[in-house]
Short mmCIF file of C-alpha atoms in Angstrom, two decimals:
data_model
loop_
_atom_site.label_atom_id
_atom_site.label_comp_id
_atom_site.label_asym_id
_atom_site.label_seq_id
_atom_site.Cartn_x
_atom_site.Cartn_y
_atom_site.Cartn_z
CA MET I 1 35.36 -21.82 56.11
CA SER I 2 37.84 -22.81 52.94
CA ASP I 3 41.18 -20.72 52.02
CA THR I 4 38.98 -19.93 48.53
CA GLU I 5 35.84 -18.47 50.95
CA LYS I 6 38.09 -17.19 53.68
CA ASP I 7 39.66 -14.77 50.36
CA VAL I 8 36.03 -14.37 49.30
CA VAL I 9 34.61 -12.56 52.68
CA SER I 10 38.03 -10.17 52.62
CA VAL I 11 36.97 -9.21 49.00
CA VAL I 12 33.40 -8.87 49.77
CA SER I 13 34.86 -7.00 52.50
CA GLU I 14 36.61 -4.25 50.37
CA GLU I 15 33.73 -3.94 48.07
CA MET I 16 31.11 -3.09 50.87
CA GLY I 17 33.33 -0.36 52.44
CA ALA I 18 34.99 1.16 48.97
CA LEU I 19 31.07 1.79 48.40
CA LEU I 20 29.84 2.54 51.69
CA SER I 21 33.22 4.95 51.92
CA CYS I 22 34.62 3.69 54.55
CA ARG I 23 37.12 0.81 55.80
CA PRO I 24 36.69 -2.67 54.80
CA LEU I 25 33.91 -4.03 56.82
CA GLY I 26 34.52 -7.15 59.17
CA PRO I 27 32.96 -10.82 58.19
CA PHE I 28 30.42 -9.99 60.30
CA ASP I 29 28.96 -6.62 59.73
CA ASP I 30 25.80 -5.70 58.42
CA PHE I 31 26.08 -3.78 54.68
CA PHE I 32 22.93 -2.05 55.76
CA GLN I 33 23.38 -1.46 59.29
CA GLU I 34 27.23 0.17 58.54
CA GLY I 35 25.06 2.70 56.49
CA GLY I 36 24.63 1.00 52.73
CA ASP I 37 20.76 0.68 51.27
CA SER I 38 19.07 -0.89 48.41
CA LEU I 39 20.78 1.36 45.08
CA ARG I 40 24.50 0.50 47.01
CA ALA I 41 23.40 -3.51 47.02
CA VAL I 42 22.93 -3.60 43.87
CA GLU I 43 25.87 -2.25 42.81
CA LEU I 44 27.52 -4.86 45.37
CA ILE I 45 25.64 -7.56 42.85
CA THR I 46 26.84 -5.73 39.81
CA ARG I 47 30.51 -5.54 41.00
CA LEU I 48 30.93 -9.43 42.57
CA THR I 49 28.96 -10.88 39.42
CA GLU I 50 31.29 -9.30 37.32
CA ARG I 51 34.99 -10.50 39.48
CA TYR I 52 33.46 -13.56 40.05
CA ARG I 53 31.92 -14.55 36.65
CA PRO I 54 30.98 -18.10 36.49
CA SER I 55 31.74 -19.03 32.40
CA GLY I 56 28.04 -18.94 30.80
CA ALA I 57 25.45 -16.41 30.52
CA GLY I 58 23.16 -18.40 32.76
CA GLU I 59 25.24 -18.86 35.42
CA ALA I 60 26.17 -15.14 35.45
CA ASP I 61 22.50 -14.27 35.87
CA GLN I 62 21.71 -17.34 38.40
CA LEU I 63 24.81 -15.78 40.75
CA GLY I 64 22.97 -11.98 40.46
CA SER I 65 19.83 -13.73 41.43
CA GLU I 66 21.70 -15.87 44.28
CA LEU I 67 23.06 -12.69 45.47
CA LEU I 68 20.09 -10.43 45.43
CA THR I 69 17.92 -13.08 47.87
CA VAL I 70 20.84 -13.16 50.37
CA VAL I 71 21.51 -9.37 50.80
CA PHE I 72 18.79 -9.20 52.40
CA ASP I 73 18.57 -12.15 54.26
CA ASP I 74 22.31 -12.13 55.83
CA ALA I 75 23.92 -8.74 54.37
CA THR I 76 27.32 -9.44 55.12
CA PRO I 77 31.24 -10.36 53.72
CA THR I 78 30.87 -13.79 55.16
CA GLY I 79 27.05 -14.58 54.12
CA LEU I 80 27.49 -13.36 50.26
CA ALA I 81 30.93 -14.96 50.47
CA ALA I 82 29.01 -18.29 50.79
CA THR I 83 27.12 -17.71 47.93
CA ILE I 84 29.17 -16.83 45.74
CA THR I 85 31.53 -19.98 46.72
CA ARG I 86 29.10 -22.67 46.87
CA GLU I 87 27.54 -21.27 43.40
CA LEU I 88 31.12 -21.01 41.94
CA GLY I 89 31.61 -24.89 43.07
CA ALA I 90 28.34 -25.36 41.25
CA ALA I 91 29.12 -24.45 38.18
#
């Protein structure tokens, strides 16, 4: 895992914890198992897309779409961070 991805994992962990009103989640803690729900997941995606907004509107939409898919498959900070760093690298 690159330093950039580690930084993104840390931010995602903190955002998840803030939404759940708890400590930052661990890198492999599942957002839904820790008390998250679909409404909070959408808020999380919104926050992350705004924070890591790629330069163009189309790229931001792409990042949001990718995160929406991933959050229901791998709702861990590590899973979301991998998507963010991959999308930012492609932008």
